mmCIF file as gemmi writes it, N, C-alpha and C atoms, coordinates in Angstrom:
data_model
loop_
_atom_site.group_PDB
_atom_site.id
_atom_site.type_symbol
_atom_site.label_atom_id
_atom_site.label_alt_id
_atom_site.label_comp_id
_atom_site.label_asym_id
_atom_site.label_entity_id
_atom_site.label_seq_id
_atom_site.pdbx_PDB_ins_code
_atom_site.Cartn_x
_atom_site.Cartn_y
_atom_site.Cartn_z
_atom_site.occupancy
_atom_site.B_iso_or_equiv
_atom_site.pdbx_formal_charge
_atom_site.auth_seq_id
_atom_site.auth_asym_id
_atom_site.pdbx_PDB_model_num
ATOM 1 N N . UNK Axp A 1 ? 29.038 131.925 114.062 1 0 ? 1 A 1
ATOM 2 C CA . UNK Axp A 1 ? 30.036 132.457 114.964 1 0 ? 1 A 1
ATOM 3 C C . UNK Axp A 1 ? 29.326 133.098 116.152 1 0 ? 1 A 1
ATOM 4 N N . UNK Axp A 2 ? 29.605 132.954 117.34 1 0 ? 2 A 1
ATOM 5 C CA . UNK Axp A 2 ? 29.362 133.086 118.733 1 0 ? 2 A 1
ATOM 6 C C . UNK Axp A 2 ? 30.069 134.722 119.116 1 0 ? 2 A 1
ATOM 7 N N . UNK Axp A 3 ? 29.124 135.576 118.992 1 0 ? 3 A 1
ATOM 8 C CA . UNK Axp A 3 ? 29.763 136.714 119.637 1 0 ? 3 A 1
ATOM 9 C C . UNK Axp A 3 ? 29.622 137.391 120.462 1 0 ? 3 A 1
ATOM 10 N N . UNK Axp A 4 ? 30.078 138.021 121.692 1 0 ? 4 A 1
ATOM 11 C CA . UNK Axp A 4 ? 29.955 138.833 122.696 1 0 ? 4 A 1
ATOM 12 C C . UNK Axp A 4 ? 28.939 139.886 122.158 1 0 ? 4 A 1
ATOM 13 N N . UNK Axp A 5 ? 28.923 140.867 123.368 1 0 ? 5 A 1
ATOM 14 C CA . UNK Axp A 5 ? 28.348 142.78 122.953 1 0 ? 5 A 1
ATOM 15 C C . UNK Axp A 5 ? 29.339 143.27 121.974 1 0 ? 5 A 1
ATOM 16 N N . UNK Axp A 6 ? 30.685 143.194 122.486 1 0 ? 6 A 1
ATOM 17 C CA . UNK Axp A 6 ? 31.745 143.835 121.528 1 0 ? 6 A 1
ATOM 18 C C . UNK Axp A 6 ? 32.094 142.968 120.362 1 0 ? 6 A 1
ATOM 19 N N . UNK Axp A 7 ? 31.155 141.901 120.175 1 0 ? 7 A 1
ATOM 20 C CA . UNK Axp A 7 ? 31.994 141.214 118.769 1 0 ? 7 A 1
ATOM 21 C C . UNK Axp A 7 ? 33.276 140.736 119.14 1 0 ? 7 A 1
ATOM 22 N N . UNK Axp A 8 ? 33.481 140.137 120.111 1 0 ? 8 A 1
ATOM 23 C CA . UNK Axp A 8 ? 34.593 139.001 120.375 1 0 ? 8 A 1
ATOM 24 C C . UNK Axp A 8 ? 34.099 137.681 121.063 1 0 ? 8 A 1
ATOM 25 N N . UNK Axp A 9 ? 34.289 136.847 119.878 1 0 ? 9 A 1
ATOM 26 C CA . UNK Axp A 9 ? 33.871 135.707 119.955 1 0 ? 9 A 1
ATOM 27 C C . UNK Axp A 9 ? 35.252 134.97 121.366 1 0 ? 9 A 1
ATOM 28 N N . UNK Axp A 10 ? 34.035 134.235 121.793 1 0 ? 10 A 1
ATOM 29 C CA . UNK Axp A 10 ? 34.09 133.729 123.465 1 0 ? 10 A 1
ATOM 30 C C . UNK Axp A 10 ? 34.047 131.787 123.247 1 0 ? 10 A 1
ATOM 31 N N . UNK Axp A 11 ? 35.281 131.216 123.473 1 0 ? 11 A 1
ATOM 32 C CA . UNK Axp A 11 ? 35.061 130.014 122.997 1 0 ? 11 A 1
ATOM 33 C C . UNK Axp A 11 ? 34.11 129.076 123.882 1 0 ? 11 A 1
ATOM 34 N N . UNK Axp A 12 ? 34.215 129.605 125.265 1 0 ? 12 A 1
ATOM 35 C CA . UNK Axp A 12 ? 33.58 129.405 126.368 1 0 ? 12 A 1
ATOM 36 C C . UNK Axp A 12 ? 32.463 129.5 125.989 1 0 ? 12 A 1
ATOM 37 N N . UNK Axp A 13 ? 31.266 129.986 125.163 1 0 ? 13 A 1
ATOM 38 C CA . UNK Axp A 13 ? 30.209 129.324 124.242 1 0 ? 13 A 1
ATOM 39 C C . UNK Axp A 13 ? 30.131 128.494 123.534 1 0 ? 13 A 1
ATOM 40 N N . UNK Axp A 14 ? 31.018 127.84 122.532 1 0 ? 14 A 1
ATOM 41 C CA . UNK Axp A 14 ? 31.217 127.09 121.468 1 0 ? 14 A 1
ATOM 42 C C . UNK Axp A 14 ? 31.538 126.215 122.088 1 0 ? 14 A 1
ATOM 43 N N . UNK Axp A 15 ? 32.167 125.649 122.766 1 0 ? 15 A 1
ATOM 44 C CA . UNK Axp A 15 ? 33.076 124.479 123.385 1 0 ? 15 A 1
ATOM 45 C C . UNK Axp A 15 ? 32.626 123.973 124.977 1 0 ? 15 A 1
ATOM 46 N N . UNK Axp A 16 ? 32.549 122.986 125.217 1 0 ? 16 A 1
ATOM 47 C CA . UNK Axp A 16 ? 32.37 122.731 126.947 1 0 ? 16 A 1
ATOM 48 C C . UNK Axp A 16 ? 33.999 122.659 127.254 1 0 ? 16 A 1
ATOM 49 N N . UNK Axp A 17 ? 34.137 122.397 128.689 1 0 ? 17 A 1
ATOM 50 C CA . UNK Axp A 17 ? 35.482 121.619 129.004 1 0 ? 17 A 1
ATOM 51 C C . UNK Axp A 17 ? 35.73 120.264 128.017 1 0 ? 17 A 1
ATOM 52 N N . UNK Axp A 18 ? 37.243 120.037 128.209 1 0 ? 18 A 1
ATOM 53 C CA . UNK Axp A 18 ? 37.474 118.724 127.266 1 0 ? 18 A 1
ATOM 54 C C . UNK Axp A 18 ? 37.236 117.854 128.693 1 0 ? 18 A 1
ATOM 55 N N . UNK Axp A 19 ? 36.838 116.636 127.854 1 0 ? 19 A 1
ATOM 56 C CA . UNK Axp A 19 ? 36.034 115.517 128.779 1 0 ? 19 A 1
ATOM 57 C C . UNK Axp A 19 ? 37.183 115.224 130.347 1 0 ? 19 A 1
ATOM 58 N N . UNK Axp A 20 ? 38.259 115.159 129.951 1 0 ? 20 A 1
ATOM 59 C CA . UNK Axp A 20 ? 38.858 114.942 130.923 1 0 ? 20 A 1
ATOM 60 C C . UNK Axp A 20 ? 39.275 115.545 131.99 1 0 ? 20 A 1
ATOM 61 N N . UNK Axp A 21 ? 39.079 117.075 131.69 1 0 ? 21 A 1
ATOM 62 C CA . UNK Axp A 21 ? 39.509 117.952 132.666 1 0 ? 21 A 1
ATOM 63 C C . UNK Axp A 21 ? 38.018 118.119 133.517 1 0 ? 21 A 1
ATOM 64 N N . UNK Axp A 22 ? 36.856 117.163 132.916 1 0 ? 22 A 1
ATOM 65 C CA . UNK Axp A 22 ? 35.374 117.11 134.125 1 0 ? 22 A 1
ATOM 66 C C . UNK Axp A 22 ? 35.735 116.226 134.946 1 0 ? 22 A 1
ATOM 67 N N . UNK Axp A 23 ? 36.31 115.335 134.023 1 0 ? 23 A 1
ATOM 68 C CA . UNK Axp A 23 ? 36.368 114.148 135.003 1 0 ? 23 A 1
ATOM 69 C C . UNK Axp A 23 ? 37.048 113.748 135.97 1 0 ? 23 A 1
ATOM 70 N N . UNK Axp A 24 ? 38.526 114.68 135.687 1 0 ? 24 A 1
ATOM 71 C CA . UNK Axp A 24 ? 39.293 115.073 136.958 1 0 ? 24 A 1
ATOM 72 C C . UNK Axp A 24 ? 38.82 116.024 138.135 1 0 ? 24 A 1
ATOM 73 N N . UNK Axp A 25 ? 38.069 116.423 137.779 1 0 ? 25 A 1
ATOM 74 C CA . UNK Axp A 25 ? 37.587 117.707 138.296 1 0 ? 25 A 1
ATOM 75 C C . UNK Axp A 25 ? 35.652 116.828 139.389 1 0 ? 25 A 1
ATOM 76 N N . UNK Axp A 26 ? 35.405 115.78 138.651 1 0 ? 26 A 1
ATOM 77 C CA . UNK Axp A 26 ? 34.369 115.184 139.092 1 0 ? 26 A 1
ATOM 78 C C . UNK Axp A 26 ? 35.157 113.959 140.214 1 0 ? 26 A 1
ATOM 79 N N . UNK Axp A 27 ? 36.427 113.619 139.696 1 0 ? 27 A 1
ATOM 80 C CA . UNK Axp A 27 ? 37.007 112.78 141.065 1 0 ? 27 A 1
ATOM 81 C C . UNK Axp A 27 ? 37.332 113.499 142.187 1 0 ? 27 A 1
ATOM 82 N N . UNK Axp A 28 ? 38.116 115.034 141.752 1 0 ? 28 A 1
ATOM 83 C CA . UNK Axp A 28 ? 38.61 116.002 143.021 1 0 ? 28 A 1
ATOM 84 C C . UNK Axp A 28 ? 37.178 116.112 144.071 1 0 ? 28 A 1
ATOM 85 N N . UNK Axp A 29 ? 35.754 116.503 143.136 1 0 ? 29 A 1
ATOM 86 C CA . UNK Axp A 29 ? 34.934 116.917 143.999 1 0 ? 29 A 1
ATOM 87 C C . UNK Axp A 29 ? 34.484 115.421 144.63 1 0 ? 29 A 1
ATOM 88 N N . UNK Axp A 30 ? 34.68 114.219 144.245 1 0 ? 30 A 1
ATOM 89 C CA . UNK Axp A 30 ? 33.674 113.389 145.057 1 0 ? 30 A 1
ATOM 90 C C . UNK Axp A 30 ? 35.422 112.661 146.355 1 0 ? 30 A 1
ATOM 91 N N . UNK Axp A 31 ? 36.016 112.469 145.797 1 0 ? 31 A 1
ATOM 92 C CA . UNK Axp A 31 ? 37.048 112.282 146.864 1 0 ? 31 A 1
ATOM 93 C C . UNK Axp A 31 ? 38.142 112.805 148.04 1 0 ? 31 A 1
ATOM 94 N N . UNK Axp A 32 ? 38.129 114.516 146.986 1 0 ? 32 A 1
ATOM 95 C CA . UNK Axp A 32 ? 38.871 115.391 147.403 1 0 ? 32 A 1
ATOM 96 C C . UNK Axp A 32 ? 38.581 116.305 148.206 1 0 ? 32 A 1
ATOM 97 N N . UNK Axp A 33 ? 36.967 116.548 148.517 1 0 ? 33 A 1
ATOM 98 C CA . UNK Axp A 33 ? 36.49 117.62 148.583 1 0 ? 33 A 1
ATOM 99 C C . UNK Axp A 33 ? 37.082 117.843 149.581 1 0 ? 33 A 1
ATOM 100 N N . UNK Axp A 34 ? 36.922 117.35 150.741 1 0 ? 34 A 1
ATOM 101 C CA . UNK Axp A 34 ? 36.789 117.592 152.354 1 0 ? 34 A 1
ATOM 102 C C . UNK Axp A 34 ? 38.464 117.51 152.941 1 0 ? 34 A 1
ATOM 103 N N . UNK Axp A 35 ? 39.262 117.191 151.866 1 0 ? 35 A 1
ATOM 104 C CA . UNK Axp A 35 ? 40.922 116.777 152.47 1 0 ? 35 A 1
ATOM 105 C C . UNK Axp A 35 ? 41.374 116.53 151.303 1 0 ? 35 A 1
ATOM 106 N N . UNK Axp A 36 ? 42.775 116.745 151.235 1 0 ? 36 A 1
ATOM 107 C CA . UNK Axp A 36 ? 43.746 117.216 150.534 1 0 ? 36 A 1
ATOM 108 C C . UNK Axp A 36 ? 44.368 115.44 149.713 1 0 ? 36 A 1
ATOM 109 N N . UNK Axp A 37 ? 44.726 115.37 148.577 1 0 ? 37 A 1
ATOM 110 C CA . UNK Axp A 37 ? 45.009 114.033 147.877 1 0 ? 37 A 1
ATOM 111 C C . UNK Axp A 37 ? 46.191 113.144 148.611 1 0 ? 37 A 1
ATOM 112 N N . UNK Axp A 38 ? 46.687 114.697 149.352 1 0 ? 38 A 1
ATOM 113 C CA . UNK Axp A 38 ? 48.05 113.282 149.902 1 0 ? 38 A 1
ATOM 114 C C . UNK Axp A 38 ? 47.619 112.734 151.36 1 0 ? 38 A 1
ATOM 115 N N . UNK Axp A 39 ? 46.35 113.265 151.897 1 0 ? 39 A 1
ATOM 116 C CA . UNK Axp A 39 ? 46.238 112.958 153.157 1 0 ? 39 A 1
ATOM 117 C C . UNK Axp A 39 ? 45.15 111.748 152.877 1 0 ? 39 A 1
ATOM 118 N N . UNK Axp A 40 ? 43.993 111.499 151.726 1 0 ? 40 A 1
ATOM 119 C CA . UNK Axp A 40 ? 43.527 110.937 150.825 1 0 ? 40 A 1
ATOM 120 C C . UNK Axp A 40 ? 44.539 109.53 150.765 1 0 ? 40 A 1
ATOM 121 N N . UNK Axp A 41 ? 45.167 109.955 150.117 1 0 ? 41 A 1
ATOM 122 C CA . UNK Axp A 41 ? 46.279 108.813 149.378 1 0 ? 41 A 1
ATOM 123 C C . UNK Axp A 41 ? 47.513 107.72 150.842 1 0 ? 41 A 1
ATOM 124 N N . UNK Axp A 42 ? 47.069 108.874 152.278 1 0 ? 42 A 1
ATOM 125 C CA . UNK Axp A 42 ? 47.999 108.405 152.612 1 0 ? 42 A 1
ATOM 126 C C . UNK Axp A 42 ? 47.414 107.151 153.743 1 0 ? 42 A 1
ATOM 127 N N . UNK Axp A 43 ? 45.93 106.976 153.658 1 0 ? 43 A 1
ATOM 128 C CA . UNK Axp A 43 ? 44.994 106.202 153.876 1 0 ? 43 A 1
ATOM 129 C C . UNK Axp A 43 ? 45.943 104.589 154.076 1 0 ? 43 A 1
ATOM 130 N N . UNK Axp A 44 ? 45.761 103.722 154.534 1 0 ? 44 A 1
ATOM 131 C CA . UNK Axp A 44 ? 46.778 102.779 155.07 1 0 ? 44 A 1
ATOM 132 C C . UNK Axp A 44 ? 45.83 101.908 153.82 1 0 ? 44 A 1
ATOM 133 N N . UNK Axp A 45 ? 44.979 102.086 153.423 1 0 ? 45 A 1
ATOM 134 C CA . UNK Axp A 45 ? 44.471 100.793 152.315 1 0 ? 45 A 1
ATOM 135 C C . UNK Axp A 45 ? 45.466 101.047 151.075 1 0 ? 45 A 1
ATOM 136 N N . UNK Axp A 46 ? 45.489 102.3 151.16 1 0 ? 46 A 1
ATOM 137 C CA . UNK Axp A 46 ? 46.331 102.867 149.47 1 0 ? 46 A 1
ATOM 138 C C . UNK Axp A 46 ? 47.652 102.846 149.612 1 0 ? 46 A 1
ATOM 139 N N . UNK Axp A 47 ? 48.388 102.149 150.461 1 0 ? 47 A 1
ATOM 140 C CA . UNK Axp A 47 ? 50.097 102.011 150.386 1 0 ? 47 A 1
ATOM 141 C C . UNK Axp A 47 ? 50.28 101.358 149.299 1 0 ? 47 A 1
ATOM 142 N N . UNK Axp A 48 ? 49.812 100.212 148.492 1 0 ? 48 A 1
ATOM 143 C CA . UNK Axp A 48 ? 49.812 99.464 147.612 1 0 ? 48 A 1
ATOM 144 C C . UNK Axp A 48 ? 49.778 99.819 146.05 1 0 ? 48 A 1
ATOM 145 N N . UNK Axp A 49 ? 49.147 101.223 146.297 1 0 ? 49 A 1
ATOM 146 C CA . UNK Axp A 49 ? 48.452 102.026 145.002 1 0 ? 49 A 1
ATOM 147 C C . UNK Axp A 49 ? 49.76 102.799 144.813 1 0 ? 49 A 1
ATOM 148 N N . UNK Axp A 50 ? 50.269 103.479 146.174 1 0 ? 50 A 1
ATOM 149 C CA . UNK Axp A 50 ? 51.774 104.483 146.288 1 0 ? 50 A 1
ATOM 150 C C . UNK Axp A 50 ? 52.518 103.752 146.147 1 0 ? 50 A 1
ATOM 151 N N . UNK Axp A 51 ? 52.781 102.569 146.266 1 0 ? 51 A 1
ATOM 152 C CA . UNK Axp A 51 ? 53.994 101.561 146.115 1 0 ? 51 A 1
ATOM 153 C C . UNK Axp A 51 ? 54.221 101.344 144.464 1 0 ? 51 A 1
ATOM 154 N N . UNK Axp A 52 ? 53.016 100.81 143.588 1 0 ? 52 A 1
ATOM 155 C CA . UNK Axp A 52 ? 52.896 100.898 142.624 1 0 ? 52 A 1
ATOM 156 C C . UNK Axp A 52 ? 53.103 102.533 141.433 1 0 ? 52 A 1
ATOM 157 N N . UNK Axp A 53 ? 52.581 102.824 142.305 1 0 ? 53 A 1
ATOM 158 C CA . UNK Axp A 53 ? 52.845 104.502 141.845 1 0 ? 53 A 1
ATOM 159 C C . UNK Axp A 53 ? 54.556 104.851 141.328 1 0 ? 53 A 1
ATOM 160 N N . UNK Axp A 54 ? 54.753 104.189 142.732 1 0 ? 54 A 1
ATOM 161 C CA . UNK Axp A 54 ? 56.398 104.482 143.041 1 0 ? 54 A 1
ATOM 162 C C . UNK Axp A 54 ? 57.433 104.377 141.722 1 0 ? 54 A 1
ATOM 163 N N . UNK Axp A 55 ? 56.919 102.694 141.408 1 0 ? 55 A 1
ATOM 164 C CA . UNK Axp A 55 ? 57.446 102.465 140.311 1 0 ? 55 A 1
ATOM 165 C C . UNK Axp A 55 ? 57.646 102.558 139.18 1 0 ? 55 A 1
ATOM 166 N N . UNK Axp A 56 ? 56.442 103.924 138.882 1 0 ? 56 A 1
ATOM 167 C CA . UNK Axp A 56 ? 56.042 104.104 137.733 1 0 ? 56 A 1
ATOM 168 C C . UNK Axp A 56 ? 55.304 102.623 136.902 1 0 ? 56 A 1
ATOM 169 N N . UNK Axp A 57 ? 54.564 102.123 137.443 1 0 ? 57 A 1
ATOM 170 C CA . UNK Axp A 57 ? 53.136 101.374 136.887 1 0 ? 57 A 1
ATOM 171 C C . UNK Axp A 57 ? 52.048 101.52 137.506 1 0 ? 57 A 1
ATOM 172 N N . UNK Axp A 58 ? 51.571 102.763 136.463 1 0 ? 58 A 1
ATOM 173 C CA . UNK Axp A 58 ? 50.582 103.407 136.622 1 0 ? 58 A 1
ATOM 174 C C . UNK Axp A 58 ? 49.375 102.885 136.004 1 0 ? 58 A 1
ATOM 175 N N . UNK Axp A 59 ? 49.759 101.553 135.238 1 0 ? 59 A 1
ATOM 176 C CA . UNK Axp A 59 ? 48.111 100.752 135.081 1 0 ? 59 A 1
ATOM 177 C C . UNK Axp A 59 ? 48.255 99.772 136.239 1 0 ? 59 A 1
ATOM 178 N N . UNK Axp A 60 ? 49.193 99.624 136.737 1 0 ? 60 A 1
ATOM 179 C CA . UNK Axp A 60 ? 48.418 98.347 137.939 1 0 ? 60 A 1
ATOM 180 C C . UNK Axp A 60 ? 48.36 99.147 139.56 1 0 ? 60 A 1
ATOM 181 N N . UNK Axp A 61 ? 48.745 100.635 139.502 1 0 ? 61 A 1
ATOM 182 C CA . UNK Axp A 61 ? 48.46 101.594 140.752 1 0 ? 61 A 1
ATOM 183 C C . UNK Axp A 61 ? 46.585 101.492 140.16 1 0 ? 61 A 1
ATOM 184 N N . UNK Axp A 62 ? 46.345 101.905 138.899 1 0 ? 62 A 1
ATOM 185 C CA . UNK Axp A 62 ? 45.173 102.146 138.699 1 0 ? 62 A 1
ATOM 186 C C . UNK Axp A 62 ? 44.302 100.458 138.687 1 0 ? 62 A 1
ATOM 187 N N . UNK Axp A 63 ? 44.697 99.468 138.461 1 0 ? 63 A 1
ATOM 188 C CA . UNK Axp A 63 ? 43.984 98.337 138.596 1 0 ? 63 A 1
ATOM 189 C C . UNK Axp A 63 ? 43.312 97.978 140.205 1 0 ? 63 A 1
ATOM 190 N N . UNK Axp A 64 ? 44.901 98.206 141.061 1 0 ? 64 A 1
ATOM 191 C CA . UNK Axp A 64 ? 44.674 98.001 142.564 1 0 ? 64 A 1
ATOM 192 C C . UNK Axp A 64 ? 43.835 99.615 143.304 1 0 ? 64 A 1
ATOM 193 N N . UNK Axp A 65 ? 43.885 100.193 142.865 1 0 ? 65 A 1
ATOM 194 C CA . UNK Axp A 65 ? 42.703 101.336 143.237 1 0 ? 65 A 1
ATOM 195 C C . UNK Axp A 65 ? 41.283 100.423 143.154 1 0 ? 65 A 1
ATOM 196 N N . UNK Axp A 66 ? 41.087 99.993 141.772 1 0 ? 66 A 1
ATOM 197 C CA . UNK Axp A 66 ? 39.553 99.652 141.581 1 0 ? 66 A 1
ATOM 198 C C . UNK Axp A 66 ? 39.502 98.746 141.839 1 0 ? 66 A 1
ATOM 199 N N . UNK Axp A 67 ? 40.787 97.722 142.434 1 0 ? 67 A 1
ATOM 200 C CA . UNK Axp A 67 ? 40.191 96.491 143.398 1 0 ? 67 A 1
ATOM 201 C C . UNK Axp A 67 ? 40.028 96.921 145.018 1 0 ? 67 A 1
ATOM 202 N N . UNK Axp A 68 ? 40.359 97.747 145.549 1 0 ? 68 A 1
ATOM 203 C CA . UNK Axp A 68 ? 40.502 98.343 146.892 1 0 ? 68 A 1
ATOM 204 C C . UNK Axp A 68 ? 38.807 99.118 147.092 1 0 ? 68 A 1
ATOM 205 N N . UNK Axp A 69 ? 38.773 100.343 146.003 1 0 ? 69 A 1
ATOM 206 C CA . UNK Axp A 69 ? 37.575 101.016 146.152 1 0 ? 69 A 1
ATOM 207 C C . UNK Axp A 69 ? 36.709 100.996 145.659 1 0 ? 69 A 1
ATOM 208 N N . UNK Axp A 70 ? 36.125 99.455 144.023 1 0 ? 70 A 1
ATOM 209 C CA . UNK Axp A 70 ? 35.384 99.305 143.163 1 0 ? 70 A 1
ATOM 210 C C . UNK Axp A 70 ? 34.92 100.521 142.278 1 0 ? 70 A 1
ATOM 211 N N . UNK Axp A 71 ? 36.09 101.596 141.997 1 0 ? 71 A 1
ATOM 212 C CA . UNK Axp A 71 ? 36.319 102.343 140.896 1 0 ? 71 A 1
ATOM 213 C C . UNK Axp A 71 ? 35.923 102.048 139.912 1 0 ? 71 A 1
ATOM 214 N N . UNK Axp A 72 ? 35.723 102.974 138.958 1 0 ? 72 A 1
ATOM 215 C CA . UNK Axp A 72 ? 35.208 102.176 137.14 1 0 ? 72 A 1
ATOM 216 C C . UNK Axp A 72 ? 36.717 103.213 136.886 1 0 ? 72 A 1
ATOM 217 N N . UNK Axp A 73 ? 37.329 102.812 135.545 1 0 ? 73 A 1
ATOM 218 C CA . UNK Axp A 73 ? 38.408 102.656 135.016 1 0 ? 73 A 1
ATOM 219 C C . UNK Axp A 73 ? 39.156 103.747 135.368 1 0 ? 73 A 1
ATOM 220 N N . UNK Axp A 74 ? 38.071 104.882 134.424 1 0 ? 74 A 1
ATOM 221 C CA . UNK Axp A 74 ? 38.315 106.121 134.613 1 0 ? 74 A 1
ATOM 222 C C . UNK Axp A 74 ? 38.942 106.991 135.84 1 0 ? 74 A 1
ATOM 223 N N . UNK Axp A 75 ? 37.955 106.622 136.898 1 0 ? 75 A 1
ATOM 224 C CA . UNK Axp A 75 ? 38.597 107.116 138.424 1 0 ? 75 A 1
ATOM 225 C C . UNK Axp A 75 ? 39.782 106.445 138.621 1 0 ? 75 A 1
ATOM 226 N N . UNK Axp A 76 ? 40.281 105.412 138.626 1 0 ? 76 A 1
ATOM 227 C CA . UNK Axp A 76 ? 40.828 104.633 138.907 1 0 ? 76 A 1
ATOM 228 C C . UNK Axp A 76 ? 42.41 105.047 138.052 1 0 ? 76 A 1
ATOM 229 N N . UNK Axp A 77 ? 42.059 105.402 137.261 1 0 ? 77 A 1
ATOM 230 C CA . UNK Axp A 77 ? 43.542 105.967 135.855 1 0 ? 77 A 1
ATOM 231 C C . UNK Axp A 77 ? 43.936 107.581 136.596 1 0 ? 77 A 1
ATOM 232 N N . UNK Axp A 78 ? 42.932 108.191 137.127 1 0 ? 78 A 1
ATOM 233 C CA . UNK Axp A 78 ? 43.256 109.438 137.694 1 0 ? 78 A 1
ATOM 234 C C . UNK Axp A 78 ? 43.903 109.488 139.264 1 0 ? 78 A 1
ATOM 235 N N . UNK Axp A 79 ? 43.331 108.137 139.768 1 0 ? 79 A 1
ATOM 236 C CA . UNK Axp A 79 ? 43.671 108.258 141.265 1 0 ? 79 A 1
ATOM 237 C C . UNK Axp A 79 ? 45.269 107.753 140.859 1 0 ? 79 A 1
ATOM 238 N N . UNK Axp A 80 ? 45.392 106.837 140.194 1 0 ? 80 A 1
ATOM 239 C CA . UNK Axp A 80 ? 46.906 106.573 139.607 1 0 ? 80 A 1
ATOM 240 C C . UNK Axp A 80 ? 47.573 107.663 139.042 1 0 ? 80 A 1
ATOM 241 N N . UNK Axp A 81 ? 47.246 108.42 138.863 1 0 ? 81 A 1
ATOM 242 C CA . UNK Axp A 81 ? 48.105 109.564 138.22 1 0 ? 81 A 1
ATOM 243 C C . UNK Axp A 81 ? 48.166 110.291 139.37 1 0 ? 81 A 1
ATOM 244 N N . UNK Axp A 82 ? 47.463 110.571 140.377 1 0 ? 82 A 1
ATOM 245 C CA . UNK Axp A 82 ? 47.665 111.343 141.088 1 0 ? 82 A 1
ATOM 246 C C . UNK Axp A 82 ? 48.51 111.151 142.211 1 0 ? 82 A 1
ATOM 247 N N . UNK Axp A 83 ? 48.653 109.477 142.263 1 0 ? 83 A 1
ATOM 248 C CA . UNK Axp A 83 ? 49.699 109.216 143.28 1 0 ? 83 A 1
ATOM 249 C C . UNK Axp A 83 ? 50.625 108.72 142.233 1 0 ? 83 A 1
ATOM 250 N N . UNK Axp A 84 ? 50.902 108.836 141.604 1 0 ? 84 A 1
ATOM 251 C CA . UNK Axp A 84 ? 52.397 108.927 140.765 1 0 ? 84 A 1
ATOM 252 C C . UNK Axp A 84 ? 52.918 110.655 141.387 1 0 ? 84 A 1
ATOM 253 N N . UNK Axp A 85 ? 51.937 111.241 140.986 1 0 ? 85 A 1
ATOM 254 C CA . UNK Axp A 85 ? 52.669 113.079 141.454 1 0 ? 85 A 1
ATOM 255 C C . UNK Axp A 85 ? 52.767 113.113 142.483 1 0 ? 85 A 1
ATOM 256 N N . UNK Axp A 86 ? 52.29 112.45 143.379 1 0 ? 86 A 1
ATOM 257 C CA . UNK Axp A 86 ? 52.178 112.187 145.333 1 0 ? 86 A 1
ATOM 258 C C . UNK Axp A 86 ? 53.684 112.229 144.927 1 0 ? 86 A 1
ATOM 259 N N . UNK Axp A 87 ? 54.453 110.918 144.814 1 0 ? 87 A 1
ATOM 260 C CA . UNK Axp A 87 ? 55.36 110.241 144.75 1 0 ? 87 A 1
ATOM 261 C C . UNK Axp A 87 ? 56.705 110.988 144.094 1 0 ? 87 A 1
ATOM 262 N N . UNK Axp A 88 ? 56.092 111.389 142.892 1 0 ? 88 A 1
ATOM 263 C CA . UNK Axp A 88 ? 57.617 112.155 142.069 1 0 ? 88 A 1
ATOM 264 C C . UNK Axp A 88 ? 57.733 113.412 142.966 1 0 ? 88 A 1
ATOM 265 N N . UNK Axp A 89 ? 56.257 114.18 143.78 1 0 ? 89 A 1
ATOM 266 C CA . UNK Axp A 89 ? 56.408 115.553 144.446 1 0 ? 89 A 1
ATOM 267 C C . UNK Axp A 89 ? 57.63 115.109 145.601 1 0 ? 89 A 1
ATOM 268 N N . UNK Axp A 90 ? 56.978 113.729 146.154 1 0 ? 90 A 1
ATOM 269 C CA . UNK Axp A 90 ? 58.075 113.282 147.477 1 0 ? 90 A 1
ATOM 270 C C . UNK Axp A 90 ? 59.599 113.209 147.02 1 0 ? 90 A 1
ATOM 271 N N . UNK Axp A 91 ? 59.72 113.006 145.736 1 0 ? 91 A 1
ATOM 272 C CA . UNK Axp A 91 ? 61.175 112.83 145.93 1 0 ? 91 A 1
ATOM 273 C C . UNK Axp A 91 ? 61.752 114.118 145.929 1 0 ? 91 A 1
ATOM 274 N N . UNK Axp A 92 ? 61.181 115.175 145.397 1 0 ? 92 A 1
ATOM 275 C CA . UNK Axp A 92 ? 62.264 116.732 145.392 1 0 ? 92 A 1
ATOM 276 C C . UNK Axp A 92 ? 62.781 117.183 146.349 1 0 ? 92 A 1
C-alpha cells in the first residue's frame, strides 16, 4: 500500500491515467494545441468527416479522417468522436 506523510494512500501513485484519456489528451496536444477543435474541424478537407459525423457514423467519420490525414486508428476514432460533439454541440 502506497502512502502519503499522513497515511493516505494517493491512487495517483498506484495507477497511471487509463490509456485513453493519454491518448485523447496526446491527439489534443499534437492537433489541438495552437487552435480550438471546431476551427480544426472546420478545415474545408474535413466537411466529409462532419458530414459523416452528422449522421452519426462514427466508424466511417473515423475511416475518412485516416484517408484524408493518414491517421492510425486510434487518432482517427477520437477525431470522429470529436466531430460527432462538433455536430450534436451545433444543433442546441
Amino acid at each position: 500500500m502506497v502512502c502519503n506523510a499522513v497515511g493516505v494512500m494517493k491512487l495517483y501513485r498506484i495507477f497511471r491515467t487509463p490509456v485513453a484519456a493519454r491518448d485523447a489528451a496526446d491527439f489534443v496536444l499534437e492537433h489541438l494545441r495552437e487552435r480550438g477543435a471546431v476551427d480544426y474541424f472546420s478545415e474545408e478537407r474535413f466537411k466529409p468527416v462532419i458530414e459523416l459525423a452528422r449522421h452519426g457514423a462514427w466508424s466511417e467519420a473515423a475511416k475518412e479522417y485516416r484517408s484524408i490525414t493518414g491517421a492510425g486508428i486510434k487518432d482517427s476514432v477520437i477525431a470522429a468522436e470529436i466531430a460527432r460533439r462538433i455536430v450534436e454541440f451545433d444543433k442546441r
